[in-house]
């Protein structure tokens, strides 16, 4: 649940009519100003206990309200939104679940891609915690942090650094600072100032498996999955699928290689046959050895050497000439 403690005060022209979504207390009657949900920025509460009590009801509409609010804001004069272009290259690696198991999922990637994946892994973990448990750290975006969760993200990077081999070998404190700066750039899609959902990640990365990969990586950082769940069984299952797919591909390659070999042999036989026939056509049969009226091999059995019969007649052709060949005049 998005904590309202540090959220923006619900102060606008309609404050007098605002009321707590749980207890119904009005803005004018509350001891303090009502706070908005940090994700949807529409539902208001008078206190954190009221927000937690209303979570089971509010979570059904929170995402839709947040999307509607974002769409309205994007059309407001003078506002800009991050580019929504797809970024399939960031997640396109071979056997990603095997690499997650080996803790090398971020290795062999560019610095910019690593920064992006770290930011999105953190953002999606905050979304998972909000959606599954209804509670998140006050210092995060969903907790209404004034810095949009920058310090909380810094802690996420520190935890990742403590996990042996989880980050690329080239990672350093300088890279951590650069990653943090890019995560705060509102012109980037992967930005801490905006929440992200599963469908957003699927569309952006062009893969339905990307949210699962990000979730599993964040689990390796925190030592547990959202709500204390473990993704080990799912990772093992996905690794088996990858292994089975690899074996099928290997078998297909072998079958194709065998087929190609057969085709090459057949093509070679056909080529040789055509070459010899071409040579045979360049000869005529000696008139001294070919009595009048005999114009084909079939008409003069035994005169043409048996070796000539080894080569198949091409469609539409006849075995012409009898006797011994002489060069064509």
XYZ file of N, CA and C in Angstrom, residues 6-195:
570
model
N 4.108 10.876 3.725
C 4.864 11.928 3.064
C 4.268 12.321 1.723
N 3.045 11.900 1.457
C 2.419 12.205 0.185
C 2.031 13.664 0.122
N 1.727 14.101 -1.092
C 1.340 15.486 -1.281
C 0.011 15.760 -0.592
N -0.078 16.892 0.066
C -1.328 17.252 0.721
C -2.435 17.397 -0.308
N -3.621 16.969 0.079
C -4.769 17.075 -0.819
C -5.364 18.465 -0.725
N -4.638 19.448 -1.227
C -5.107 20.824 -1.147
C -5.427 21.339 -2.530
N -6.677 21.501 -2.812
C -7.119 22.104 -4.062
C -8.458 22.776 -3.803
N -9.106 23.203 -4.868
C -10.332 23.970 -4.729
C -11.464 23.173 -4.130
N -11.332 21.839 -4.135
C -12.431 21.009 -3.642
C -12.124 20.382 -2.291
N -11.150 20.934 -1.568
C -10.764 20.353 -0.276
C -11.947 20.206 0.669
N -12.854 21.120 0.617
C -13.971 21.103 1.563
C -14.841 19.874 1.380
N -14.813 19.293 0.175
C -15.661 18.137 -0.095
C -14.900 16.818 0.002
N -13.549 16.882 0.148
C -12.764 15.665 0.260
C -13.021 14.977 1.589
N -12.965 13.647 1.549
C -13.169 12.887 2.779
C -12.318 11.625 2.740
N -12.059 11.079 3.893
C -11.264 9.851 4.007
C -12.048 8.696 3.391
N -11.392 7.938 2.516
C -12.055 6.832 1.833
C -12.450 5.711 2.780
N -11.865 5.687 3.984
C -12.178 4.611 4.924
C -13.205 5.022 5.974
N -12.943 6.094 6.699
C -13.833 6.482 7.792
C -14.815 7.589 7.411
N -14.558 8.236 6.270
C -15.479 9.274 5.814
C -15.245 10.643 6.413
N -14.232 10.791 7.234
C -13.963 12.090 7.846
C -13.603 13.120 6.781
N -14.201 14.302 6.871
C -13.981 15.336 5.869
C -12.719 16.131 6.164
N -12.225 16.755 5.105
C -11.030 17.580 5.227
C -11.212 18.661 6.283
N -12.389 19.290 6.299
C -12.631 20.386 7.236
C -12.718 19.908 8.683
N -13.071 18.631 8.871
C -13.215 18.095 10.234
C -11.944 17.414 10.733
N -11.047 17.046 9.798
C -9.831 16.321 10.197
C -8.873 17.233 10.940
N -8.121 16.639 11.865
C -7.157 17.421 12.641
C -6.007 17.885 11.766
N -5.733 17.160 10.671
C -4.701 17.534 9.718
C -5.238 17.393 8.312
N -4.464 17.822 7.344
C -4.918 17.725 5.965
C -4.900 16.282 5.498
N -5.871 15.934 4.646
C -5.932 14.579 4.105
C -4.757 14.332 3.164
N -4.350 13.105 3.089
C -3.239 12.707 2.231
C -3.762 11.843 1.087
N -3.148 11.988 -0.083
C -3.534 11.183 -1.236
C -2.694 9.910 -1.321
N -3.271 8.885 -1.910
C -2.529 7.663 -2.207
C -1.366 8.041 -3.118
N -0.160 7.598 -2.791
C 1.030 8.017 -3.528
C 1.078 7.445 -4.937
N 0.289 6.411 -5.239
C 0.316 5.838 -6.586
C -0.744 6.463 -7.492
N -1.996 6.455 -7.066
C -3.050 6.963 -7.939
C -3.293 8.462 -7.766
N -2.891 9.019 -6.623
C -3.030 10.459 -6.348
C -4.481 10.937 -6.398
N -5.412 10.024 -6.220
C -6.828 10.416 -6.260
C -7.559 10.097 -4.956
N -7.344 8.915 -4.408
C -8.021 8.516 -3.175
C -7.324 9.140 -1.979
N -8.117 9.649 -1.045
C -7.556 10.351 0.119
C -7.872 9.627 1.426
N -6.969 9.830 2.396
C -7.112 9.225 3.715
C -6.694 10.226 4.786
N -7.266 10.037 5.959
C -6.927 10.921 7.063
C -5.728 10.406 7.844
N -5.429 9.107 7.719
C -4.310 8.531 8.460
C -3.855 7.238 7.798
N -2.672 6.795 8.199
C -2.154 5.538 7.653
C -3.001 4.340 8.099
N -3.452 4.255 9.330
C -4.322 3.132 9.717
C -5.561 3.035 8.838
N -6.148 4.188 8.485
C -7.323 4.156 7.617
C -6.953 3.662 6.214
N -5.806 4.056 5.757
C -5.385 3.614 4.433
C -5.155 2.105 4.416
N -4.520 1.567 5.442
C -4.282 0.133 5.516
C -5.590 -0.634 5.641
N -6.529 -0.075 6.376
C -7.823 -0.734 6.540
C -8.601 -0.782 5.231
N -8.380 0.202 4.375
C -9.117 0.286 3.114
C -8.383 -0.394 1.965
N -7.213 -0.953 2.218
C -6.363 -1.467 1.153
C -7.052 -2.529 0.297
N -7.733 -3.505 0.914
C -8.344 -4.594 0.150
C -9.362 -4.079 -0.861
N -10.001 -2.985 -0.507
C -10.974 -2.390 -1.430
C -10.289 -1.504 -2.459
N -9.356 -0.691 -1.988
C -8.732 0.286 -2.875
C -7.830 -0.352 -3.922
N -7.179 -1.480 -3.623
C -6.231 -2.076 -4.562
C -6.908 -2.540 -5.851
N -8.248 -2.728 -5.795
C -8.976 -3.165 -6.981
C -9.089 -2.060 -8.026
N -9.005 -0.814 -7.575
C -9.170 0.309 -8.499
C -7.952 1.224 -8.574
N -6.982 1.023 -7.716
C -5.835 1.929 -7.637
C -5.072 2.024 -8.954
N -4.770 0.875 -9.581
C -3.991 0.868 -10.814
C -4.729 1.607 -11.925
N -6.023 1.362 -12.041
C -6.804 2.021 -13.086
C -6.852 3.525 -12.865
N -7.005 3.929 -11.605
C -7.034 5.358 -11.286
C -5.680 6.009 -11.576
N -4.594 5.283 -11.296
C -3.255 5.808 -11.559
C -3.041 5.994 -13.062
N -3.505 5.026 -13.860
C -3.352 5.122 -15.308
C -4.153 6.296 -15.866
N -5.352 6.473 -15.349
C -6.192 7.576 -15.809
C -5.569 8.914 -15.442
N -5.005 8.996 -14.239
C -4.372 10.240 -13.804
C -3.136 10.546 -14.643
N -2.381 9.510 -14.981
C -1.185 9.708 -15.799
C -1.552 10.166 -17.201
N -2.631 9.589 -17.755
C -3.071 9.979 -19.088
C -3.530 11.432 -19.114
N -4.212 11.843 -18.068
C -4.678 13.227 -17.983
C -3.502 14.187 -17.878
N -2.513 13.806 -17.075
C -1.345 14.663 -16.878
C -0.523 14.795 -18.144
N -0.467 13.720 -18.948
C 0.346 13.746 -20.160
C -0.219 14.678 -21.219
N -1.512 14.983 -21.114
C -2.130 15.877 -22.084
C -2.224 17.312 -21.582
N -1.718 17.540 -20.394
C -1.765 18.898 -19.851
C -0.754 19.782 -20.560
N -1.080 21.072 -20.780
C -0.164 21.985 -21.464
C 1.175 22.108 -20.734
N 2.268 22.076 -21.512
C 3.593 22.272 -20.931
C 4.182 21.062 -20.254
N 3.541 19.882 -20.402
C 4.077 18.675 -19.769
C 4.714 17.785 -20.806
N 5.725 17.032 -20.392
C 6.382 16.062 -21.277
C 6.398 14.718 -20.588
N 6.360 13.673 -21.383
C 6.378 12.320 -20.837
C 7.553 11.551 -21.413
N 8.092 10.582 -20.658
C 9.202 9.797 -21.163
C 8.804 9.012 -22.404
N 9.773 8.750 -23.263
C 9.488 7.979 -24.462
C 9.040 6.576 -24.107
N 8.038 6.083 -24.830
C 7.492 4.754 -24.544
C 7.954 3.731 -25.571
N 9.068 3.996 -26.275
C 9.536 3.067 -27.285
C 9.918 1.742 -26.650
N 9.794 0.684 -27.439
C 10.149 -0.627 -26.917
C 11.663 -0.759 -26.861
N 12.124 -1.653 -25.998
C 13.561 -1.816 -25.788
C 13.885 -3.301 -25.672
N 13.616 -4.093 -26.749
C 13.823 -5.538 -26.652
C 15.267 -5.944 -26.453
N 16.224 -5.098 -26.886
C 17.642 -5.477 -26.802
C 18.104 -5.689 -25.360
N 17.482 -4.979 -24.421
C 17.926 -5.070 -23.030
C 17.695 -6.451 -22.439
N 16.646 -7.130 -22.872
C 16.350 -8.430 -22.286
C 16.703 -9.596 -23.173
N 17.226 -9.339 -24.360
C 17.486 -10.388 -25.338
C 18.821 -11.070 -25.069
N 18.826 -12.076 -24.205
C 20.023 -12.870 -23.957
C 19.633 -14.339 -24.029
N 20.600 -15.188 -24.288
C 20.344 -16.621 -24.365
C 20.168 -17.209 -22.965
N 19.179 -18.076 -22.834
C 18.951 -18.797 -21.579
C 18.993 -17.881 -20.352
N 18.117 -16.889 -20.276
C 18.166 -15.940 -19.158
C 17.969 -16.577 -17.789
N 17.186 -17.645 -17.710
C 16.941 -18.259 -16.400
C 18.137 -19.088 -15.942
N 18.883 -19.642 -16.872
C 20.143 -20.286 -16.509
C 21.129 -19.244 -16.002
N 21.117 -18.076 -16.621
C 22.021 -17.017 -16.189
C 21.606 -16.446 -14.835
N 20.310 -16.417 -14.571
C 19.856 -16.006 -13.240
C 20.338 -17.007 -12.191
N 20.246 -18.282 -12.525
C 20.708 -19.321 -11.608
C 22.207 -19.184 -11.335
N 22.954 -18.827 -12.378
C 24.409 -18.671 -12.245
C 24.797 -17.299 -11.707
N 23.793 -16.449 -11.492
C 24.005 -15.093 -10.971
C 24.851 -14.249 -11.940
N 24.661 -14.486 -13.214
C 25.385 -13.720 -14.240
C 24.418 -13.002 -15.176
N 23.203 -12.797 -14.721
C 22.151 -12.222 -15.575
C 22.517 -10.821 -16.070
N 23.244 -10.053 -15.264
C 23.638 -8.700 -15.659
C 25.008 -8.636 -16.323
N 25.707 -9.743 -16.365
C 27.041 -9.757 -16.949
C 26.949 -9.677 -18.469
N 28.015 -9.275 -19.091
C 28.113 -9.200 -20.562
C 27.040 -8.305 -21.168
N 26.702 -7.249 -20.462
C 25.773 -6.241 -20.980
C 26.452 -4.876 -20.912
N 25.927 -3.928 -21.672
C 26.484 -2.576 -21.648
C 26.140 -1.886 -20.332
N 26.873 -0.846 -19.997
C 26.621 -0.117 -18.759
C 25.210 0.462 -18.740
N 24.785 1.060 -19.855
C 23.469 1.675 -19.912
C 22.365 0.645 -19.703
N 22.543 -0.535 -20.272
C 21.538 -1.597 -20.109
C 21.490 -2.077 -18.666
N 22.639 -2.203 -18.030
C 22.676 -2.626 -16.627
C 21.964 -1.601 -15.747
N 22.223 -0.310 -15.974
C 21.551 0.737 -15.198
C 20.035 0.626 -15.356
N 19.611 0.428 -16.577
C 18.183 0.347 -16.881
C 17.520 -0.849 -16.193
N 18.171 -2.013 -16.282
C 17.604 -3.225 -15.683
C 17.570 -3.132 -14.164
N 18.586 -2.547 -13.568
C 18.587 -2.373 -12.118
C 17.439 -1.467 -11.686
N 17.225 -0.385 -12.417
C 16.147 0.542 -12.084
C 14.793 -0.135 -12.208
N 14.591 -0.880 -13.288
C 13.298 -1.528 -13.501
C 13.076 -2.695 -12.546
N 14.150 -3.394 -12.171
C 14.010 -4.467 -11.187
C 13.543 -3.889 -9.852
N 14.113 -2.754 -9.477
C 13.706 -2.086 -8.235
C 12.269 -1.582 -8.344
N 11.946 -0.917 -9.434
C 10.593 -0.366 -9.600
C 9.539 -1.472 -9.567
N 9.832 -2.583 -10.237
C 8.851 -3.665 -10.282
C 8.720 -4.348 -8.922
N 9.808 -4.387 -8.168
C 9.714 -4.958 -6.815
C 8.821 -4.092 -5.935
N 8.928 -2.763 -6.071
C 8.051 -1.874 -5.311
C 6.595 -2.086 -5.706
N 6.361 -2.303 -6.988
C 5.002 -2.575 -7.469
C 4.490 -3.899 -6.918
N 5.345 -4.932 -6.929
C 4.955 -6.242 -6.392
C 4.589 -6.141 -4.912
N 5.427 -5.439 -4.150
C 5.152 -5.299 -2.716
C 3.835 -4.564 -2.491
N 3.609 -3.542 -3.279
C 2.376 -2.756 -3.157
C 1.157 -3.602 -3.515
N 1.272 -4.367 -4.611
C 0.123 -5.143 -5.103
C -0.137 -6.386 -4.275
N 0.932 -7.054 -3.813
C 0.757 -8.339 -3.120
C 0.543 -8.202 -1.619
N 1.223 -7.246 -1.015
C 1.144 -7.129 0.448
C 0.407 -5.888 0.911
N 0.296 -4.891 0.030
C -0.398 -3.661 0.429
C 0.426 -2.771 1.335
N 1.706 -3.016 1.413
C 2.549 -2.190 2.277
C 3.952 -2.107 1.699
N 4.544 -0.933 1.753
C 5.912 -0.743 1.266
C 6.646 0.190 2.219
N 7.943 0.315 2.004
C 8.752 1.191 2.848
C 8.374 2.651 2.622
N 8.366 3.417 3.694
C 8.020 4.835 3.589
C 8.967 5.601 2.675
N 10.225 5.129 2.573
C 11.230 5.858 1.800
C 11.125 5.617 0.301
N 10.188 4.781 -0.141
C 10.057 4.484 -1.568
C 9.040 5.411 -2.231
N 8.959 5.310 -3.549
C 7.983 6.102 -4.295
C 6.570 5.831 -3.806
N 6.275 4.549 -3.566
C 4.938 4.180 -3.128
C 4.664 4.628 -1.702
N 5.727 4.926 -0.997
C 5.547 5.437 0.353
C 5.439 6.949 0.387
N 5.426 7.582 -0.776
C 5.281 9.023 -0.847
C 6.552 9.775 -0.535
N 7.710 9.148 -0.734
C 8.983 9.801 -0.428
C 9.160 11.059 -1.274
N 9.659 12.108 -0.638
C 9.835 13.389 -1.329
C 10.857 13.287 -2.459
N 11.846 12.372 -2.329
C 12.876 12.228 -3.367
C 12.524 11.116 -4.353
N 11.250 10.694 -4.367
C 10.758 9.632 -5.263
C 11.452 8.298 -5.038
N 12.022 8.121 -3.869
C 12.654 6.843 -3.547
C 14.115 6.746 -3.915
N 14.776 7.885 -4.151
C 16.181 7.836 -4.570
C 17.062 7.179 -3.512
N 16.908 7.564 -2.267
C 17.728 6.961 -1.208
C 17.390 5.490 -1.021
N 16.118 5.152 -1.213
C 15.718 3.747 -1.097
C 16.320 2.919 -2.231
N 16.392 3.497 -3.423
C 17.022 2.830 -4.556
C 18.518 2.666 -4.307
N 19.124 3.662 -3.681
C 20.549 3.583 -3.330
C 20.786 2.389 -2.410
N 19.879 2.168 -1.495
C 19.991 1.014 -0.592
C 19.859 -0.292 -1.388
N 18.994 -0.306 -2.373
C 18.830 -1.481 -3.243
C 20.150 -1.798 -3.946
N 20.819 -0.783 -4.465
C 22.113 -0.987 -5.125
C 23.160 -1.493 -4.134
N 23.128 -0.971 -2.916
C 24.085 -1.415 -1.896
C 23.885 -2.890 -1.569
N 22.617 -3.297 -1.493
C 22.326 -4.708 -1.229
C 22.807 -5.589 -2.379
N 22.645 -5.102 -3.602
C 23.106 -5.865 -4.765
C 24.624 -6.007 -4.748
N 25.314 -4.961 -4.307
C 26.770 -4.994 -4.248
C 27.272 -6.012 -3.232
N 26.470 -6.284 -2.209
C 26.878 -7.233 -1.172
C 26.692 -8.688 -1.600
N 25.956 -8.893 -2.669
C 25.729 -10.253 -3.152
C 26.874 -10.651 -4.085
N 27.677 -11.642 -3.726
C 28.863 -12.012 -4.523
C 28.524 -12.351 -5.971
N 29.180 -11.642 -6.890
C 29.036 -11.953 -8.307
C 27.751 -11.518 -8.964
N 26.846 -10.883 -8.230
C 25.548 -10.541 -8.813
C 25.658 -9.401 -9.824
N 26.521 -8.430 -9.544
C 26.737 -7.314 -10.460
C 27.921 -7.613 -11.377
N 28.019 -6.937 -12.520
C 29.133 -7.193 -13.443
C 30.485 -6.929 -12.799
N 31.533 -7.574 -13.274
C 32.875 -7.395 -12.693
C 33.366 -5.950 -12.735
N 32.889 -5.171 -13.698
C 33.362 -3.795 -13.840
C 32.644 -2.817 -12.897
N 31.681 -3.286 -12.148
C 30.878 -2.399 -11.295
C 31.744 -1.749 -10.214
N 31.477 -0.461 -9.950
C 32.212 0.271 -8.922
C 31.297 1.326 -8.315
N 31.798 2.051 -7.335
C 31.004 3.110 -6.716
C 30.685 4.214 -7.734
N 31.582 4.405 -8.685
C 31.338 5.394 -9.741
C 30.147 4.983 -10.592
N 30.060 3.697 -10.913
C 28.934 3.208 -11.695
C 27.637 3.276 -10.890
N 27.734 3.042 -9.598
C 26.546 3.133 -8.751
C 25.979 4.550 -8.763
N 26.863 5.542 -8.686
C 26.420 6.938 -8.718
C 25.807 7.287 -10.071
N 26.410 6.775 -11.152
C 25.876 7.035 -12.490
C 24.508 6.375 -12.665
N 24.361 5.177 -12.137
C 23.081 4.469 -12.215
C 21.998 5.247 -11.471
N 22.341 5.763 -10.310
C 21.391 6.542 -9.510
C 20.968 7.812 -10.239
N 21.913 8.476 -10.885
C 21.586 9.699 -11.632
C 20.634 9.405 -12.794
N 20.920 8.344 -13.528
C 20.072 8.011 -14.663
C 18.677 7.574 -14.212
N 18.610 6.934 -13.051
C 17.313 6.502 -12.536
C 16.419 7.678 -12.159
N 17.009 8.853 -11.963
C 16.237 10.044 -11.607
C 15.936 10.928 -12.819
N 16.380 10.525 -13.991
C 16.159 11.306 -15.213
C 14.726 11.082 -15.703
N 13.886 12.087 -15.589
C 12.479 11.951 -15.937
C 12.241 11.808 -17.437
N 13.263 12.011 -18.252
C 13.120 11.843 -19.684
C 13.356 10.395 -20.114
N 13.751 9.559 -19.180
C 13.969 8.149 -19.468
C 12.747 7.339 -19.063
N 12.521 6.255 -19.798
C 11.381 5.391 -19.472
C 11.590 4.748 -18.103
N 12.799 4.283 -17.863
C 13.123 3.649 -16.574
C 13.501 4.733 -15.575
N 12.507 5.280 -14.935
C 12.715 6.403 -14.025
C 12.005 6.157 -12.702
N 12.653 6.519 -11.610
C 12.091 6.287 -10.278
C 10.872 7.145 -9.980
N 10.683 8.197 -10.730
C 9.567 9.105 -10.437
C 8.231 8.575 -10.922
N 8.227 7.431 -11.603
C 6.970 6.853 -12.078
C 6.903 5.371 -11.735
N 5.694 4.931 -11.423
C 5.486 3.519 -11.101
C 5.449 2.700 -12.389
